[in-house]
Short mmCIF file of C-alpha atoms and ligand atoms in Angstrom, two decimals:
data_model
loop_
_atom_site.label_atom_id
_atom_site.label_comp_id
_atom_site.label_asym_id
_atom_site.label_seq_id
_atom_site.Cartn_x
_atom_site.Cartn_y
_atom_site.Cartn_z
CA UNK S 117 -14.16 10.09 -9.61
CA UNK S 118 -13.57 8.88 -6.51
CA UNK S 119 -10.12 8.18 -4.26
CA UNK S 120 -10.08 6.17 -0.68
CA UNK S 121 -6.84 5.52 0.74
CA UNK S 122 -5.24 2.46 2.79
CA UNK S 123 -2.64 4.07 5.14
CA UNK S 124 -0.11 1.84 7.27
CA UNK S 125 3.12 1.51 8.13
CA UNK S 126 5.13 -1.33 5.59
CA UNK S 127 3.67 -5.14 6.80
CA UNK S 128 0.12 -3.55 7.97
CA UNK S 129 -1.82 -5.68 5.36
CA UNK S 130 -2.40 -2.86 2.37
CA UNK S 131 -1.94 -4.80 -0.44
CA UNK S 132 -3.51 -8.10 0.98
CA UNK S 133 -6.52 -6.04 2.50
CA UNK S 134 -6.83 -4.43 -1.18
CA UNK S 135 -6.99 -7.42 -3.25
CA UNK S 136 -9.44 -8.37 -1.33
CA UNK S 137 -11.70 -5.22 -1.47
CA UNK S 138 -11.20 -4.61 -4.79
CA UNK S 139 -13.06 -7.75 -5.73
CA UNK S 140 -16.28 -6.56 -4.44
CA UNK S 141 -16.08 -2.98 -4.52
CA UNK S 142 -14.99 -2.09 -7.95
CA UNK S 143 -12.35 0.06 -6.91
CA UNK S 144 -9.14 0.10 -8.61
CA UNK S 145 -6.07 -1.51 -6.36
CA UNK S 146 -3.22 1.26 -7.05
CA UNK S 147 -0.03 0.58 -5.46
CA UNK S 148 3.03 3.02 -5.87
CA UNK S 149 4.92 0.05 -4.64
CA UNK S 150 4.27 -2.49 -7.06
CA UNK S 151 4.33 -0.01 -9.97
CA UNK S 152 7.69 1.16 -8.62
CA UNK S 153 8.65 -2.84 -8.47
CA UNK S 154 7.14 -3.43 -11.76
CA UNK S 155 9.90 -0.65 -13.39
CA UNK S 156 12.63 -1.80 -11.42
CA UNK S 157 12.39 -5.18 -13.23
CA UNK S 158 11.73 -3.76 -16.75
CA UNK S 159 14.66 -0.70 -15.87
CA UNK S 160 12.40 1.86 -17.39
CA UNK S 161 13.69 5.30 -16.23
CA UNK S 162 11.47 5.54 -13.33
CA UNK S 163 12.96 2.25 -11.88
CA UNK S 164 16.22 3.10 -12.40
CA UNK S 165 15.78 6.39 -10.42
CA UNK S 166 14.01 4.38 -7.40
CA UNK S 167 15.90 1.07 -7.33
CA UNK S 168 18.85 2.53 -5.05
CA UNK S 169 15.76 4.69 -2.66
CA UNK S 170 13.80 1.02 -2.43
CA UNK S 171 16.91 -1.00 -2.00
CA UNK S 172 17.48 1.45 1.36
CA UNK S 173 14.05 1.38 2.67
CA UNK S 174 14.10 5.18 2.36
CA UNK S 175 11.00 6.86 0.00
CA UNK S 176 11.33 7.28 -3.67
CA UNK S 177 11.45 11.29 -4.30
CA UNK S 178 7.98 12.83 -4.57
CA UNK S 179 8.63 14.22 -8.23
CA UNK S 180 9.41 10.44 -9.73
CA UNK S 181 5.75 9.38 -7.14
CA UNK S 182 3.60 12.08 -8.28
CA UNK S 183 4.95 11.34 -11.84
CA UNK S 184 3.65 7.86 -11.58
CA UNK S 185 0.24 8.34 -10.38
CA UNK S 186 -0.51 11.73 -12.33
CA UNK S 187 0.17 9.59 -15.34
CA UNK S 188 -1.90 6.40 -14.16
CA UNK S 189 -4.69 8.90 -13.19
CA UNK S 190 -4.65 10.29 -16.44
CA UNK S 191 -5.70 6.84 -17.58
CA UNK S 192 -8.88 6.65 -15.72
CA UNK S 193 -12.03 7.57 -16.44
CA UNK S 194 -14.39 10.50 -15.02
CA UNK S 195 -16.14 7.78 -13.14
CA UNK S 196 -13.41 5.52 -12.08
CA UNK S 197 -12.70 4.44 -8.23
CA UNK S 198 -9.26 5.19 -6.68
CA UNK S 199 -7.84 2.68 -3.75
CA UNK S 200 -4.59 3.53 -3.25
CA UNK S 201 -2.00 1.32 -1.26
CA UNK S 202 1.26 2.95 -0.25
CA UNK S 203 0.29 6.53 -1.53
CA UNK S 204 0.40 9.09 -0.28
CA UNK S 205 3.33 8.86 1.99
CA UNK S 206 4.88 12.43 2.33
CA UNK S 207 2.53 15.74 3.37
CA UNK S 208 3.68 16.99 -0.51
CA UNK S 209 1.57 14.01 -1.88
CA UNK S 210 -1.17 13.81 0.05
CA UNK S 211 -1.50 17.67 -1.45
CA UNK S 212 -0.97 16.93 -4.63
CA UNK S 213 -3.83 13.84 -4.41
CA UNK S 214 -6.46 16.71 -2.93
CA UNK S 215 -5.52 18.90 -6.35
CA UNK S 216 -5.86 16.21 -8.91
CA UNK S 217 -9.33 15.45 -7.25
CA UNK S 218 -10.32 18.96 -6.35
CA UNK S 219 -9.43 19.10 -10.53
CA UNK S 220 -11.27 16.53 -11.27
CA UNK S 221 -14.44 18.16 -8.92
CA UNK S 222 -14.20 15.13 -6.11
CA UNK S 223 -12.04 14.41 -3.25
CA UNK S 224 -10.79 11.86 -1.17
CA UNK S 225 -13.78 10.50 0.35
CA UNK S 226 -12.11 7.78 2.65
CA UNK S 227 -8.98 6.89 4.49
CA UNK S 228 -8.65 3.49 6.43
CA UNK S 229 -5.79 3.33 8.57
CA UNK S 230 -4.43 0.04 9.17
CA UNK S 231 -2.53 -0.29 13.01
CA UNK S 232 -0.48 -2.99 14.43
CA UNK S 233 2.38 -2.96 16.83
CA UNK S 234 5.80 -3.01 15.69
CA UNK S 235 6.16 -6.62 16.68
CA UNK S 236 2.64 -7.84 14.57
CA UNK S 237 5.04 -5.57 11.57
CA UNK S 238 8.62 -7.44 11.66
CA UNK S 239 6.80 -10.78 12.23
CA UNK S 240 4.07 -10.02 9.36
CA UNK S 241 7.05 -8.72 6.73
CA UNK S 242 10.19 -11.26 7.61
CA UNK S 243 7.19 -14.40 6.77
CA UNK S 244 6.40 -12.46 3.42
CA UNK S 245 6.35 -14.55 0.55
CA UNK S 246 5.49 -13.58 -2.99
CA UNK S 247 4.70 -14.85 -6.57
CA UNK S 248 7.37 -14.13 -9.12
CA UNK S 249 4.52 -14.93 -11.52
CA UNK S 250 1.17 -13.04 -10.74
CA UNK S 251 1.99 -11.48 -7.73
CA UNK S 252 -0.04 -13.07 -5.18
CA UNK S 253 0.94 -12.49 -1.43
CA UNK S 254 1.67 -15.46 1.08
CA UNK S 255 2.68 -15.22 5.03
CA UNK S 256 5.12 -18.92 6.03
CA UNK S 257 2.90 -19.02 8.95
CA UNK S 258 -0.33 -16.70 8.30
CA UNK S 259 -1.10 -17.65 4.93
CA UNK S 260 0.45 -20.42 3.70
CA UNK S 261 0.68 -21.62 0.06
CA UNK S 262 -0.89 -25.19 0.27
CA UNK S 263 2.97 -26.80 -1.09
CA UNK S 264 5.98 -24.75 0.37
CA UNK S 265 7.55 -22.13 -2.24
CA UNK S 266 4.87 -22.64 -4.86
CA UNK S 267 1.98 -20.16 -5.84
CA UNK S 268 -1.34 -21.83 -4.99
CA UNK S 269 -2.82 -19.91 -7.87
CA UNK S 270 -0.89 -20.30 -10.88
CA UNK S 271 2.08 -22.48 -9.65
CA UNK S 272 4.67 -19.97 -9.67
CA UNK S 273 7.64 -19.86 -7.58
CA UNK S 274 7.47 -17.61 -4.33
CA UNK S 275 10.09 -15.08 -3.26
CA UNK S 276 10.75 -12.86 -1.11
CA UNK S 277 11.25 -8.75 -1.38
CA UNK S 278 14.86 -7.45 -1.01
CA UNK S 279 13.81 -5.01 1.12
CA UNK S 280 11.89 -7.32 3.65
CA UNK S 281 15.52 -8.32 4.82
CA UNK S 282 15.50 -7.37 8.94
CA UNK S 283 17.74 -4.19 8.40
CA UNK S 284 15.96 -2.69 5.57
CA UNK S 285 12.86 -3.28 7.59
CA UNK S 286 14.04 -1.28 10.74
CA UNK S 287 14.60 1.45 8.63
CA UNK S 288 11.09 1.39 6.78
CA UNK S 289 9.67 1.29 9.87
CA UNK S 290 11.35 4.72 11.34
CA UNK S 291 10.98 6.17 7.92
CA UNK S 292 7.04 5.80 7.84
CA UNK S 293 7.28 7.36 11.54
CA UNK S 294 9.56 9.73 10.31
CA UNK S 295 7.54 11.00 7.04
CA UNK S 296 4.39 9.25 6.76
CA UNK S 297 2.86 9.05 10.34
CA UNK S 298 1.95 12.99 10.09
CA UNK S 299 -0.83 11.77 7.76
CA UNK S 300 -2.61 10.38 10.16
CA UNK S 301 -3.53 13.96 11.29
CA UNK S 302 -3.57 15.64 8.21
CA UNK S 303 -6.46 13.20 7.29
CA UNK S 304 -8.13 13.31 11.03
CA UNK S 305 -8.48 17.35 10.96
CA UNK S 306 -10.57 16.02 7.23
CA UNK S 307 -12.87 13.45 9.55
CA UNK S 308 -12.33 11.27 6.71
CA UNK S 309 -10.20 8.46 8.61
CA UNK S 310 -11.23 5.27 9.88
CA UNK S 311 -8.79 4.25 12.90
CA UNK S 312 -8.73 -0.17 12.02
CA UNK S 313 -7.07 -2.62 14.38
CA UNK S 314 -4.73 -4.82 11.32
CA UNK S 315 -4.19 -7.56 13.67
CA UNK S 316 -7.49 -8.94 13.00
CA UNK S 317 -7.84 -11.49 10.52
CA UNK S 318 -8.04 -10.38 6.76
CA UNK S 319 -11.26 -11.23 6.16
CA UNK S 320 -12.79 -8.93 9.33
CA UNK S 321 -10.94 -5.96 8.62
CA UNK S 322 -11.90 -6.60 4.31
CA UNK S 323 -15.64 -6.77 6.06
CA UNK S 324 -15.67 -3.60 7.74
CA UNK S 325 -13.75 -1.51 4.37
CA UNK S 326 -16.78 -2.99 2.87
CA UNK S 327 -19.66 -2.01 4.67
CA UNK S 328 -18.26 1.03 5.34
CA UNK S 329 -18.12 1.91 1.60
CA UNK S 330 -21.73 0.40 1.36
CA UNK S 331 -22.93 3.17 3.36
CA UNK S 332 -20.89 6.04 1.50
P1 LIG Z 138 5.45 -0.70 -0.70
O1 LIG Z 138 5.43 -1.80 -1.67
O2 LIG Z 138 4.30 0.26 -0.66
O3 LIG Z 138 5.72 -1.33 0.71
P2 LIG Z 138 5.24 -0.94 2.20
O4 LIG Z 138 4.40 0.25 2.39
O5 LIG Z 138 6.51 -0.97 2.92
O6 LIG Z 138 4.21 -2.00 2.49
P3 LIG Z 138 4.39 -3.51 2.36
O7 LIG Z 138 4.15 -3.92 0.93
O8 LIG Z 138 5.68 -3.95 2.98
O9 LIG Z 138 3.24 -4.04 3.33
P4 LIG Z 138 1.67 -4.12 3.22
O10 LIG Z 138 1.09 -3.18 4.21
O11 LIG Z 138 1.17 -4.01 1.80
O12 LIG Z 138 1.49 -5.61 3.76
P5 LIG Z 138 1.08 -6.96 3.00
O13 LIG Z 138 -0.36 -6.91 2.61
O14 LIG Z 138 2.08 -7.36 1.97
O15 LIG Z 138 6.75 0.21 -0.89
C1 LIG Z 138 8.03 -0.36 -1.10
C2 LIG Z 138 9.05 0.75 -1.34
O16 LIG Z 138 8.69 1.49 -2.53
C3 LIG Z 138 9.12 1.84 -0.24
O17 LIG Z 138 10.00 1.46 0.80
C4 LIG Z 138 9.64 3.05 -1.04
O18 LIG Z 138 11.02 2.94 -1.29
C5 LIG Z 138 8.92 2.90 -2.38
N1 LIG Z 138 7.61 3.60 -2.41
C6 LIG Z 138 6.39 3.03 -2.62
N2 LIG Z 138 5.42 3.96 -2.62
C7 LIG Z 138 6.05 5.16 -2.39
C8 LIG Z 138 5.58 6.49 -2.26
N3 LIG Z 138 4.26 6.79 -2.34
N4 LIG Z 138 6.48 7.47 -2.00
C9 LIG Z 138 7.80 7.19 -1.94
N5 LIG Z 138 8.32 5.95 -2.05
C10 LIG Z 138 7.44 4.93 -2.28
O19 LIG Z 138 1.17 -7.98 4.26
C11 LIG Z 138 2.41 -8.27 4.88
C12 LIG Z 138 2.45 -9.77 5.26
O20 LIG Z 138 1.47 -10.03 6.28
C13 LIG Z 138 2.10 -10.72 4.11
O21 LIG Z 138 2.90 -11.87 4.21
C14 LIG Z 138 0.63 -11.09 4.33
O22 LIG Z 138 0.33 -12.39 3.85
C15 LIG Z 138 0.52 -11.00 5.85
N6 LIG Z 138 -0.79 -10.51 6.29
C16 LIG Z 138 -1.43 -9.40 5.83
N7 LIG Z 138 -2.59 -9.20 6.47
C17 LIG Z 138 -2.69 -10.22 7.37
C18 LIG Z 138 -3.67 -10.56 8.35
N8 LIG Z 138 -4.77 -9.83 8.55
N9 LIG Z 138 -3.44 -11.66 9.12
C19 LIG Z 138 -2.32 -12.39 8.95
N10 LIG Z 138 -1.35 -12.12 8.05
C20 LIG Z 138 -1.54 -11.04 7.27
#
């Protein structure tokens, strides 16, 4: 088993920076955030516990997160490959990641911190668009879809997140400074993290991920 990590604060580039590794890594894209979003809509018990937290910006508790990805993990294979997007987030999960691996006789080999000024973040999150059908990620400005509101992909309409409204955004910004910035040093005193400048365009920063992991 294996586990990397894509840390950054909310508009960094996680999730578009992981659908793009995934496809030539073979590690599996885990996001608490779209699992979290995927019960919301279905109003399993999970997503009714963490529609008010998400609706805030503030985090989800760590009992309903650890919940989730215990029982995702529990899924996978001995030999399967971890990338996780928006987990850990607290000091409490990163710990309980290090004892499901140290269980599972591995550890978290990698983490690649995404950075970008607070500016690059509003910008990136208030041009967010994204397919109600399969999901796929759009900027108005970045990363256009080729006809305005419509998936390029499948043809499905494009949205955007409650929580990418300006408000909600301030506050998901001082939260990750708040309770997910220590991180950065828990995972720097491991010399596992990888400092990566996100304002670079997709496609550089999805080059580096790679040949870093070429040479792990
Ligand atoms: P989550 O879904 O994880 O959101 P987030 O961390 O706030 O991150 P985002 O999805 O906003 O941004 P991203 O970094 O993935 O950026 P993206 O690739 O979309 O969490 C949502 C909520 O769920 C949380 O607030 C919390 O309530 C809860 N939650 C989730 N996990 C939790 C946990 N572990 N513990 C507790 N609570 C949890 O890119 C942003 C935009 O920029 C896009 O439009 C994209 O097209 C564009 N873009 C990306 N990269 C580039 C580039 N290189 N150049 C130009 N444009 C780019």
């Amino acid at each position: 088993m294996d586990a990397i990590i894509l840390l950054g604060a909310p508009g960094a580039g996680k999730g578009t920076i992981a659908d793009l590794v995934k496809e030539k890594s073979g590690y599996l894209h885990v996001s608490t955030g779209d699992m979290l979003r995927a019960a919301v809509k279905a109003q399993t018990a999970v997503g009714l516990k963490a529609k008010s937290f998400m609706e805030a910006g503030e985090l989800v508790p760590d009992e309903v997160i650890i919940g989730i990805v215990r029982e995702r993990m529990a899924q996978g294979g001995q030999d399967e490959k971890y990338m996780f997007d928006g987990f850990p987030r607290t000091l409490e999960q990163a710990r309980l990641l290090d004892a499901v691996m140290e269980e599972a006789g591995s550890r978290v080999s990698r983490v690649f911190l995404l950075e970008a000024s607070k500016e690059l973040l509003v910008s990136r999150i208030s041009g967010r668009r994204i397919c109600r059908n399969c999901g796929a990620v759009y900027h108005v400005q970045n990363i256009p879809p080729k006809v305005e509101g419509v998936c390029d992909s499948c043809g499905g309409e494009l949205y955007q997140r409650k929580d990418d409204s300006e408000e909600t955004v301030l506050n998901r910004l001082e939260v990750y400074k708040k309770q997910t910035a220590a991180l950065i040093d828990y995972y720097d005193a491991k010399s596992i993290l990888l400092r990566l400048d996100a304002s670079q365009p997709k496609e550089v920063t999805q080059a580096r991920i790679l040949e870093v992991l070429s040479r792990s």
